[in-house]
Amino acid sequence: MRKYLLEDEWLIIEEGFDREDHKRSESLFSLGNGHMGMRANFEETYTGPSLRGTYLAGIYYPDKTRVGWWKNGYPEYFAKVLNAPNWIGMKFRFNEEELNLDTMKVSYFRRVLNMKEGILSREFIASWSDGKQIRVETERFLSMKRREIGAIRYYISPLNFSGTLEAELFIDGNVVNEDANYDEKFWEPVDQSGDGANCYLRSRTKKSAFDICMAMHSECLFLNGQKAISPELIVNQQYVSNRYQFDVKEGDQIRFTKIACVTTSRDYVPDQLLFNAGQILDHAVISGYENLKHEQITAWADKWKTSDIVIEGDISAQQGIRFNIFHLNQTYTGYDPLLNIGPKGFTGEKYGGSTYWDTEAYCLPFYLNTADKEVARNLLIYRYRHLGKAIQNAEKLGFTDGAALYPMVTINGEECHNEWEITFEEIHRNGAIAYAVYNYIRHTGDDYYLAEYGLEVLIGISRFWSQRFNFSDPKQLFVMLGVTGPNEYENNVNNNWYTNYIASWTLTYTLESIDFVRGKYPDDWNRIEQKSKFRMIPETSRWSTILNHVFLPADDNLGIFLQQEGYLDKEQLLASDLSPDERPINQHWSWDRILRSCFIKQADVLEGLYLFEDHFSPDIIRRNFDFYEPRTVHESSLSPCVHAILASKLGYIDTAYQLYLRTSRLDLDDYNHEVQEGCHITSMAGTWLAIVEGFGGMRVIDNQLHFNPLLPQGWTSLSFTVHFRGHLLVIIIDKRSVRVIDQGDSAMELFINNTGYQIKPGTELTVQL
């Protein structure tokens, strides 16, 4: 763990400059707006350790797969979200000496991320070896109002000297990915040009042929006399800039403004990118920096109205949840159904920035509850659009007749993960996608989604499960062999309980959905039946036979479900038995040792008990939690949230609180010693779940909303907002009562501590606890 940031309700604050923390801070202070994002790299030159990163949503490169031993079924490439041309760049030289905090003495440094407004600011005082000292203040943002616009203000002052200042504000297309498999550059130049204070750079990705245009406008102003300086235009290969050169004297303050526009061929015809970028940039420049900033503050205020969580009495917990919500809101906005959520979002390159099962299992509930239902619907449509590719992925592995296996990692529907124990065996991902369809419909009431899109996906997934189960003669039951469950510290196991359970649940839900669509939307069913070539009697009969004979491993003596067959053959140790010097074990143990141990990376059996809580008694949940949580090392970012929710349900409030802090401050306090690679964006949605479903006790049961709250000791109150079936509800919980404010336009029934209450629109319900 590394705690170096100050705690504040709305701000992330770094005071003092430590080069060892710089890459961590580049991740933590990242900005995004759904269309693009960037790490918190310095605008000026910095030659110390740094991961430079500017990322554009949906722009990727198919980097050729690199493996030691090729296996049939491996993908040809891994989709890399690219480090795009750098538009924030600036160079400053005073009397031929460059501003570079890596080589200068920094006497004062403060960096602040204002999460309420979406603005990153920084100020510092630094000096060269000869004692010349300067002061710098900067702020920048990526517009949530105009998603293709970003803006920077940069103030610089010589404090104790006079001389010549040379400043260059540039766009640089000579960029590389740190995670490139073969150290190649992924961009090729198209054109670079300029006109006065406007500069343009066009680039194209190799292979995937995405075109982008970055345009910038710069201004330089002496604040002492409001004197504007005109730039010199510099144009080189993949580089374009405005250069300013003038004399300055001690105490002068010079303000540089940079407004940039980024357009891509995902949104415009390639030949029109330059024209579109120029028009959008001109409108932004005419609007002016201060107006753009005001728009930003207003747009973020609207975001926080429906997504904020307020915790009174615990500033550490408050900062943690807002940090997570901030990153979720700036990573995905739902405007484009072709986009999804990468595990690192716009904060780093690890995992390629591609889509995992994290979206359906963890992220969807956040967007369901905090945004218009179309945002969550677009996440589901993303998978529907990739159904054809999922069927092709399954065919590559030998499955037939429309069976669909959704990829473990993807950006366009094709599998691009190349570790056999994950690619071929971590197939529970299919179940998460089926569950997301169910979760969306029960939450929104939008049952036509099932007829329009969802049932086709469910049929493809169920066909896969039907073929993946095989009948065991010795057991006289259907089994599933050679899988990897959510606990990735177990590979190639037989009958992982969670995988078998979610597969059988999917078959049941698909059968129910077929009956529902046939009865309510017969025309849509006829279309689906023909399109999918569905054979009603043989397929549904096979599924029903499996459902009546699924093997689910359990131990009657302990009264628990077995994570997989043979789990109890392992030496049964607890995570508390491990030396702190061995944690995390994935950074200290061989993989062989990990696989032979009983230690669990993240919720596995408990993942199933979380998703299907209403299928099991509290006593069953308690026995399994008491057995598995002490064996869990929580070395997946997705782990603490599920355990926190179950601990809250069981009344283990201290355990729930400690797990909540771990998930909410995972990146802020760098629990896993890896935040320099980027933040854990998808697990941040789990932090929201830990509060709303954990301490707030929110559940949807029989299509109705329930709350069974339990607050940690130090919290005086908790409030959050949820969307549910056309209602916008504000929930306020303290030690004595629950208050519900309904901002919908019709009456509804909800349950608090299992008692039903009617609430009318525009009214407030108060229930004493």
Tab-separated table of C-alpha atoms in Angstrom, residues 140-516:
chain	number	residue	atom	x	y	z
A	140	ARG	CA	-6.895	21.371	-18.152
A	141	PHE	CA	-10.051	19.422	-18.893
A	142	LEU	CA	-11.695	17.233	-21.499
A	143	SER	CA	-15.104	18.675	-22.266
A	144	MET	CA	-18.105	16.602	-21.205
A	145	LYS	CA	-20.286	19.003	-23.214
A	146	ARG	CA	-18.281	18.935	-26.461
A	147	ARG	CA	-16.675	15.490	-26.433
A	148	GLU	CA	-14.159	16.264	-29.175
A	149	ILE	CA	-12.731	19.288	-27.324
A	150	GLY	CA	-9.983	19.574	-24.736
A	151	ALA	CA	-8.486	22.745	-23.281
A	152	ILE	CA	-5.414	23.850	-21.313
A	153	ARG	CA	-4.466	27.055	-19.517
A	154	TYR	CA	-0.779	27.401	-18.606
A	155	TYR	CA	0.622	30.322	-16.592
A	156	ILE	CA	4.368	30.776	-16.267
A	157	SER	CA	6.381	33.432	-14.390
A	158	PRO	CA	10.145	34.033	-13.955
A	159	LEU	CA	10.489	34.866	-10.242
A	160	ASN	CA	14.066	36.152	-9.927
A	161	PHE	CA	15.524	36.662	-13.394
A	162	SER	CA	14.973	38.186	-16.821
A	163	GLY	CA	15.844	36.807	-20.237
A	164	THR	CA	14.468	35.156	-23.356
A	165	LEU	CA	11.596	32.692	-23.303
A	166	GLU	CA	11.070	30.245	-26.126
A	167	ALA	CA	7.806	28.340	-25.957
A	168	GLU	CA	6.548	25.678	-28.343
A	169	LEU	CA	3.002	24.293	-28.163
A	170	PHE	CA	2.732	21.191	-30.308
A	171	ILE	CA	0.970	18.072	-31.517
A	172	ASP	CA	3.353	15.129	-31.804
A	173	GLY	CA	2.445	12.019	-33.785
A	174	ASN	CA	5.727	10.224	-33.085
A	175	VAL	CA	4.282	8.053	-30.331
A	176	VAL	CA	4.643	4.404	-29.346
A	177	ASN	CA	2.807	1.905	-27.155
A	178	GLU	CA	4.775	0.608	-24.213
A	179	ASP	CA	2.937	-2.727	-24.541
A	180	ALA	CA	3.651	-3.272	-28.266
A	181	ASN	CA	4.403	-6.968	-28.838
A	182	TYR	CA	7.086	-6.327	-31.435
A	183	ASP	CA	8.147	-2.746	-30.616
A	184	GLU	CA	6.544	-1.390	-33.770
A	185	LYS	CA	4.840	1.946	-34.180
A	186	PHE	CA	1.120	1.668	-34.798
A	187	TRP	CA	0.546	4.996	-36.587
A	188	GLU	CA	1.521	6.234	-40.017
A	189	PRO	CA	1.454	9.897	-41.077
A	190	VAL	CA	-1.190	11.268	-43.397
A	191	ASP	CA	-0.712	15.029	-43.291
A	192	GLN	CA	0.328	17.905	-41.077
A	193	SER	CA	-0.392	21.560	-41.726
A	194	GLY	CA	-1.195	24.856	-40.092
A	195	ASP	CA	-2.556	28.339	-40.509
A	196	GLY	CA	-1.385	30.987	-38.067
A	197	ALA	CA	-2.340	29.888	-34.558
A	198	ASN	CA	-4.147	26.776	-35.849
A	199	CYS	CA	-2.291	23.495	-36.371
A	200	TYR	CA	-3.524	20.181	-37.790
A	201	LEU	CA	-2.113	16.671	-37.738
A	202	ARG	CA	-3.691	13.685	-39.453
A	203	SER	CA	-2.650	10.089	-38.768
A	204	ARG	CA	-3.844	6.620	-39.700
A	205	THR	CA	-3.503	3.343	-37.813
A	206	LYS	CA	-1.704	0.552	-39.603
A	207	LYS	CA	-3.818	-2.534	-40.411
A	208	SER	CA	-7.044	-1.311	-38.790
A	209	ALA	CA	-6.996	1.897	-40.905
A	210	PHE	CA	-8.614	4.302	-38.470
A	211	ASP	CA	-8.064	7.926	-39.459
A	212	ILE	CA	-7.840	10.709	-36.915
A	213	CYS	CA	-7.309	14.440	-37.064
A	214	MET	CA	-5.994	16.475	-34.160
A	215	ALA	CA	-6.345	20.224	-34.409
A	216	MET	CA	-5.209	22.876	-31.976
A	217	HIS	CA	-5.419	26.625	-31.522
A	218	SER	CA	-2.939	28.414	-29.269
A	219	GLU	CA	-2.735	31.867	-27.722
A	220	CYS	CA	-0.005	33.628	-25.773
A	221	LEU	CA	-0.781	36.669	-23.618
A	222	PHE	CA	1.348	38.870	-21.350
A	223	LEU	CA	-1.007	39.405	-18.424
A	224	ASN	CA	0.892	42.454	-17.133
A	225	GLY	CA	-0.053	44.517	-20.147
A	226	GLN	CA	-2.582	42.264	-21.916
A	227	LYS	CA	-0.147	42.003	-24.798
A	228	ALA	CA	-0.735	39.165	-27.281
A	229	ILE	CA	2.181	37.421	-29.015
A	230	SER	CA	1.882	35.913	-32.492
A	231	PRO	CA	3.316	32.437	-33.130
A	232	GLU	CA	5.613	31.008	-35.764
A	233	LEU	CA	4.257	27.883	-37.449
A	234	ILE	CA	6.503	24.791	-37.425
A	235	VAL	CA	5.609	21.780	-39.586
A	236	ASN	CA	7.654	18.562	-39.593
A	237	GLN	CA	6.931	14.894	-40.230
A	238	GLN	CA	4.174	13.863	-37.763
A	239	TYR	CA	4.774	17.052	-35.806
A	240	VAL	CA	3.243	20.507	-35.937
A	241	SER	CA	3.588	23.381	-33.514
A	242	ASN	CA	3.254	27.061	-32.677
A	243	ARG	CA	6.522	28.616	-31.511
A	244	TYR	CA	6.660	31.800	-29.446
A	245	GLN	CA	9.879	33.666	-28.640
A	246	PHE	CA	10.148	36.917	-26.684
A	247	ASP	CA	11.917	38.648	-23.813
A	248	VAL	CA	10.565	38.428	-20.285
A	249	LYS	CA	11.552	40.126	-17.080
A	250	GLU	CA	11.332	39.195	-13.446
A	251	GLY	CA	7.717	39.119	-12.213
A	252	ASP	CA	6.079	38.882	-15.645
A	253	GLN	CA	3.206	36.402	-15.932
A	254	ILE	CA	2.554	34.844	-19.320
A	255	ARG	CA	-0.584	32.880	-20.078
A	256	PHE	CA	-0.711	30.210	-22.752
A	257	THR	CA	-4.057	28.800	-23.878
A	258	LYS	CA	-4.409	25.670	-25.938
A	259	ILE	CA	-7.759	24.429	-27.265
A	260	ALA	CA	-7.712	21.138	-29.164
A	261	CYS	CA	-10.187	19.109	-31.197
A	262	VAL	CA	-9.955	15.379	-31.959
A	263	THR	CA	-12.050	13.836	-34.738
A	264	THR	CA	-11.928	10.238	-35.910
A	265	SER	CA	-13.150	8.173	-38.833
A	266	ARG	CA	-15.472	6.358	-36.424
A	267	ASP	CA	-17.650	9.474	-36.603
A	268	TYR	CA	-16.803	11.163	-39.909
A	269	VAL	CA	-15.788	10.325	-43.461
A	270	PRO	CA	-11.961	10.294	-43.491
A	271	ASP	CA	-11.705	12.929	-46.207
A	272	GLN	CA	-13.831	15.281	-44.078
A	273	LEU	CA	-11.889	14.882	-40.823
A	274	LEU	CA	-9.796	18.004	-41.311
A	275	PHE	CA	-12.794	20.120	-42.279
A	276	ASN	CA	-14.882	18.844	-39.355
A	277	ALA	CA	-12.040	19.331	-36.901
A	278	GLY	CA	-11.508	22.870	-38.132
A	279	GLN	CA	-15.173	23.772	-37.764
A	280	ILE	CA	-15.522	22.258	-34.297
A	281	LEU	CA	-12.294	23.906	-33.175
A	282	ASP	CA	-13.334	27.315	-34.526
A	283	HIS	CA	-16.632	27.138	-32.630
A	284	ALA	CA	-14.789	26.268	-29.425
A	285	VAL	CA	-12.271	29.083	-29.879
A	286	ILE	CA	-15.048	31.600	-30.519
A	287	SER	CA	-16.829	30.343	-27.418
A	288	GLY	CA	-13.651	30.914	-25.434
A	289	TYR	CA	-11.827	29.087	-22.683
A	290	GLU	CA	-13.881	30.464	-19.799
A	291	ASN	CA	-17.172	29.505	-21.422
A	292	LEU	CA	-15.851	26.025	-22.190
A	293	LYS	CA	-14.842	25.719	-18.546
A	294	HIS	CA	-18.277	26.858	-17.394
A	295	GLU	CA	-19.880	24.238	-19.673
A	296	GLN	CA	-17.622	21.617	-18.118
A	297	ILE	CA	-18.620	22.519	-14.581
A	298	THR	CA	-22.310	22.485	-15.514
A	299	ALA	CA	-22.071	19.141	-17.331
A	300	TRP	CA	-20.371	17.505	-14.365
A	301	ALA	CA	-22.961	18.972	-11.998
A	302	ASP	CA	-25.635	17.198	-14.054
A	303	LYS	CA	-23.677	13.929	-13.859
A	304	TRP	CA	-23.364	14.126	-10.098
A	305	LYS	CA	-27.081	14.801	-9.624
A	306	THR	CA	-27.936	11.191	-10.400
A	307	SER	CA	-24.699	9.344	-9.622
A	308	ASP	CA	-23.302	10.896	-6.437
A	309	ILE	CA	-23.083	8.970	-3.181
A	310	VAL	CA	-22.855	11.045	-0.003
A	311	ILE	CA	-21.280	9.527	3.107
A	312	GLU	CA	-21.282	11.608	6.267
A	313	GLY	CA	-18.804	10.850	9.024
A	314	ASP	CA	-16.019	9.171	6.997
A	315	ILE	CA	-13.955	11.339	4.674
A	316	SER	CA	-11.755	8.457	3.521
A	317	ALA	CA	-14.767	6.418	2.447
A	318	GLN	CA	-16.359	9.492	0.833
A	319	GLN	CA	-13.295	10.337	-1.227
A	320	GLY	CA	-12.961	6.707	-2.276
A	321	ILE	CA	-16.454	6.308	-3.691
A	322	ARG	CA	-16.428	9.646	-5.497
A	323	PHE	CA	-13.068	8.802	-7.077
A	324	ASN	CA	-14.588	5.597	-8.436
A	325	ILE	CA	-17.787	7.249	-9.667
A	326	PHE	CA	-15.781	10.034	-11.310
A	327	HIS	CA	-13.734	7.587	-13.362
A	328	LEU	CA	-16.771	5.532	-14.355
A	329	ASN	CA	-18.594	8.633	-15.589
A	330	GLN	CA	-15.662	9.896	-17.611
A	331	THR	CA	-14.856	6.500	-19.121
A	332	TYR	CA	-18.244	5.561	-20.563
A	333	THR	CA	-21.121	7.907	-21.355
A	334	GLY	CA	-23.312	5.565	-23.420
A	335	TYR	CA	-23.610	7.748	-26.498
A	336	ASP	CA	-22.241	5.059	-28.831
A	337	PRO	CA	-23.416	1.389	-28.778
A	338	LEU	CA	-20.182	0.391	-30.526
A	339	LEU	CA	-18.136	1.362	-27.471
A	340	ASN	CA	-17.590	-0.513	-24.245
A	341	ILE	CA	-15.516	-0.310	-21.067
A	342	GLY	CA	-11.926	-1.494	-20.871
A	343	PRO	CA	-10.468	-2.588	-17.502
A	344	LYS	CA	-8.078	0.398	-17.533
A	345	GLY	CA	-10.383	2.837	-19.309
A	346	PHE	CA	-8.345	5.832	-20.440
A	347	THR	CA	-5.711	5.447	-17.713
A	348	GLY	CA	-3.213	2.967	-19.163
A	349	GLU	CA	-2.391	0.325	-21.758
A	350	LYS	CA	-2.589	-2.900	-19.732
A	351	TYR	CA	-5.153	-5.455	-20.935
A	352	GLY	CA	-5.264	-3.632	-24.266
A	353	GLY	CA	-8.168	-1.466	-23.154
A	354	SER	CA	-10.541	-4.145	-24.422
A	355	THR	CA	-13.860	-5.504	-23.181
A	356	TYR	CA	-14.041	-8.248	-20.535
A	357	TRP	CA	-16.914	-9.920	-18.648
A	358	ASP	CA	-16.384	-7.182	-16.062
A	359	THR	CA	-18.818	-4.992	-18.024
A	360	GLU	CA	-21.821	-7.269	-17.608
A	361	ALA	CA	-21.029	-8.563	-14.121
A	362	TYR	CA	-20.008	-5.291	-12.463
A	363	CYS	CA	-20.451	-2.201	-14.625
A	364	LEU	CA	-23.979	-2.661	-15.979
A	365	PRO	CA	-25.693	-2.206	-12.579
A	366	PHE	CA	-23.928	1.116	-12.039
A	367	TYR	CA	-25.158	2.568	-15.327
A	368	LEU	CA	-28.600	1.000	-14.866
A	369	ASN	CA	-29.046	2.910	-11.633
A	370	THR	CA	-27.293	6.203	-12.324
A	371	ALA	CA	-28.135	7.032	-15.952
A	372	ASP	CA	-30.950	6.834	-18.468
A	373	LYS	CA	-31.768	3.245	-19.387
A	374	GLU	CA	-30.461	3.785	-22.933
A	375	VAL	CA	-26.924	3.920	-21.550
A	376	ALA	CA	-27.194	0.400	-20.098
A	377	ARG	CA	-29.174	-0.765	-23.139
A	378	ASN	CA	-26.290	0.242	-25.385
A	379	LEU	CA	-23.951	-1.951	-23.347
A	380	LEU	CA	-26.213	-4.920	-24.087
A	381	ILE	CA	-26.617	-4.009	-27.759
A	382	TYR	CA	-22.816	-4.016	-28.001
A	383	ARG	CA	-22.932	-7.760	-27.295
A	384	TYR	CA	-25.901	-8.335	-29.598
A	385	ARG	CA	-23.972	-6.768	-32.461
A	386	HIS	CA	-21.162	-9.237	-31.784
A	387	LEU	CA	-23.346	-12.356	-31.734
A	388	GLY	CA	-22.158	-13.423	-35.185
A	389	LYS	CA	-18.527	-13.154	-34.078
A	390	ALA	CA	-19.350	-15.108	-30.898
A	391	ILE	CA	-20.736	-17.917	-33.055
A	392	GLN	CA	-17.554	-17.836	-35.167
A	393	ASN	CA	-15.436	-17.930	-32.004
A	394	ALA	CA	-17.285	-21.067	-30.895
A	395	GLU	CA	-16.899	-22.661	-34.340
A	396	LYS	CA	-13.125	-22.235	-34.112
A	397	LEU	CA	-13.229	-24.400	-30.991
A	398	GLY	CA	-15.391	-27.090	-32.593
A	399	PHE	CA	-18.900	-26.040	-31.567
A	400	THR	CA	-21.714	-26.142	-34.096
A	401	ASP	CA	-25.288	-25.188	-34.951
A	402	GLY	CA	-25.202	-21.579	-33.820
A	403	ALA	CA	-23.540	-22.107	-30.441
A	404	ALA	CA	-22.027	-18.813	-29.287
A	405	LEU	CA	-18.972	-18.284	-27.101
A	406	TYR	CA	-18.392	-14.647	-26.352
A	407	PRO	CA	-14.720	-13.703	-26.167
A	408	MET	CA	-12.797	-13.248	-22.944
A	409	VAL	CA	-11.165	-10.158	-24.411
A	410	THR	CA	-12.404	-8.232	-27.408
A	411	ILE	CA	-12.853	-4.874	-29.022
A	412	ASN	CA	-14.798	-5.880	-32.140
A	413	GLY	CA	-16.320	-9.238	-31.176
A	414	GLU	CA	-13.338	-11.431	-32.064
A	415	GLU	CA	-11.438	-13.207	-29.317
A	416	CYS	CA	-8.021	-11.656	-28.802
A	417	HIS	CA	-6.846	-13.307	-25.589
A	418	ASN	CA	-4.101	-15.891	-25.987
A	419	GLU	CA	-3.600	-17.721	-22.696
A	420	TRP	CA	-5.155	-21.148	-23.145
A	421	GLU	CA	-6.423	-21.480	-19.566
A	422	ILE	CA	-8.394	-18.254	-20.044
A	423	THR	CA	-9.243	-18.234	-23.758
A	424	PHE	CA	-10.576	-21.772	-23.912
A	425	GLU	CA	-11.604	-22.449	-20.333
A	426	GLU	CA	-12.858	-19.299	-18.575
A	427	ILE	CA	-16.190	-19.759	-20.257
A	428	HIS	CA	-18.311	-18.528	-17.356
A	429	ARG	CA	-18.107	-15.192	-19.166
A	430	ASN	CA	-20.998	-16.428	-21.319
A	431	GLY	CA	-23.155	-16.678	-18.215
A	432	ALA	CA	-22.419	-13.097	-17.175
A	433	ILE	CA	-23.749	-11.843	-20.508
A	434	ALA	CA	-26.936	-13.877	-20.140
A	435	TYR	CA	-27.376	-12.599	-16.576
A	436	ALA	CA	-26.967	-9.015	-17.799
A	437	VAL	CA	-29.958	-9.426	-20.115
A	438	TYR	CA	-32.023	-10.673	-17.171
A	439	ASN	CA	-30.727	-7.938	-14.866
A	440	TYR	CA	-31.523	-5.169	-17.349
A	441	ILE	CA	-35.084	-6.355	-17.947
A	442	ARG	CA	-36.006	-6.881	-14.305
A	443	HIS	CA	-34.601	-3.448	-13.441
A	444	THR	CA	-36.098	-1.418	-16.280
A	445	GLY	CA	-39.242	-3.400	-17.121
A	446	ASP	CA	-38.171	-3.206	-20.792
A	447	ASP	CA	-39.277	-6.739	-21.645
A	448	TYR	CA	-39.412	-5.963	-25.365
A	449	TYR	CA	-35.617	-5.958	-25.291
A	450	LEU	CA	-35.899	-9.729	-24.942
A	451	ALA	CA	-37.862	-9.991	-28.171
A	452	GLU	CA	-35.867	-7.351	-30.025
A	453	TYR	CA	-32.337	-8.467	-29.156
A	454	GLY	CA	-31.911	-10.487	-25.973
A	455	LEU	CA	-33.428	-13.849	-26.857
A	456	GLU	CA	-31.145	-14.355	-29.857
A	457	VAL	CA	-28.154	-13.926	-27.561
A	458	LEU	CA	-29.616	-16.292	-24.961
A	459	ILE	CA	-30.246	-18.992	-27.574
A	460	GLY	CA	-26.671	-18.794	-28.861
A	461	ILE	CA	-25.246	-19.005	-25.340
A	462	SER	CA	-27.562	-21.855	-24.325
A	463	ARG	CA	-26.570	-23.826	-27.426
A	464	PHE	CA	-22.980	-23.472	-26.274
A	465	TRP	CA	-23.761	-24.702	-22.750
A	466	SER	CA	-25.753	-27.607	-24.163
A	467	GLN	CA	-22.741	-28.763	-26.131
A	468	ARG	CA	-20.209	-27.969	-23.393
A	469	PHE	CA	-21.931	-30.243	-20.835
A	470	ASN	CA	-21.303	-33.945	-21.334
A	471	PHE	CA	-22.957	-36.932	-19.689
A	472	SER	CA	-20.904	-38.876	-17.141
A	473	ASP	CA	-21.766	-42.571	-16.972
A	474	PRO	CA	-20.257	-43.075	-13.497
A	475	LYS	CA	-22.168	-40.101	-12.081
A	476	GLN	CA	-25.235	-40.506	-14.264
A	477	LEU	CA	-25.214	-36.701	-14.403
A	478	PHE	CA	-24.135	-33.962	-16.788
A	479	VAL	CA	-20.684	-32.577	-16.031
A	480	MET	CA	-18.480	-29.788	-17.367
A	481	LEU	CA	-14.792	-30.613	-17.663
A	482	GLY	CA	-11.649	-28.555	-18.173
A	483	VAL	CA	-12.746	-25.077	-17.130
A	484	THR	CA	-11.380	-22.072	-15.246
A	485	GLY	CA	-13.795	-20.399	-12.883
A	486	PRO	CA	-13.674	-16.789	-11.703
A	487	ASN	CA	-10.858	-17.883	-9.390
A	488	GLU	CA	-8.071	-17.782	-11.955
A	489	TYR	CA	-5.690	-19.382	-9.442
A	490	GLU	CA	-7.334	-22.693	-10.486
A	491	ASN	CA	-6.992	-23.785	-14.121
A	492	ASN	CA	-8.344	-26.751	-16.068
A	493	VAL	CA	-10.605	-28.004	-13.300
A	494	ASN	CA	-13.641	-30.234	-13.523
A	495	ASN	CA	-17.096	-29.108	-12.447
A	496	ASN	CA	-16.460	-25.645	-11.202
A	497	TRP	CA	-19.600	-25.036	-9.144
A	498	TYR	CA	-20.115	-21.456	-10.316
A	499	THR	CA	-19.719	-22.304	-14.015
A	500	ASN	CA	-22.081	-25.281	-13.779
A	501	TYR	CA	-24.642	-23.254	-11.839
A	502	ILE	CA	-24.707	-20.183	-14.099
A	503	ALA	CA	-24.785	-22.432	-17.179
A	504	SER	CA	-27.815	-24.324	-15.900
A	505	TRP	CA	-29.481	-21.075	-14.825
A	506	THR	CA	-28.959	-19.713	-18.352
A	507	LEU	CA	-30.686	-22.749	-19.853
A	508	THR	CA	-33.626	-22.241	-17.498
A	509	TYR	CA	-33.871	-18.525	-18.240
A	510	THR	CA	-33.679	-19.135	-21.982
A	511	LEU	CA	-36.522	-21.669	-21.846
A	512	GLU	CA	-38.643	-19.200	-19.844
A	513	SER	CA	-37.772	-16.407	-22.297
A	514	ILE	CA	-38.778	-18.491	-25.301
A	515	ASP	CA	-42.198	-19.142	-23.742
A	516	PHE	CA	-42.570	-15.456	-22.890
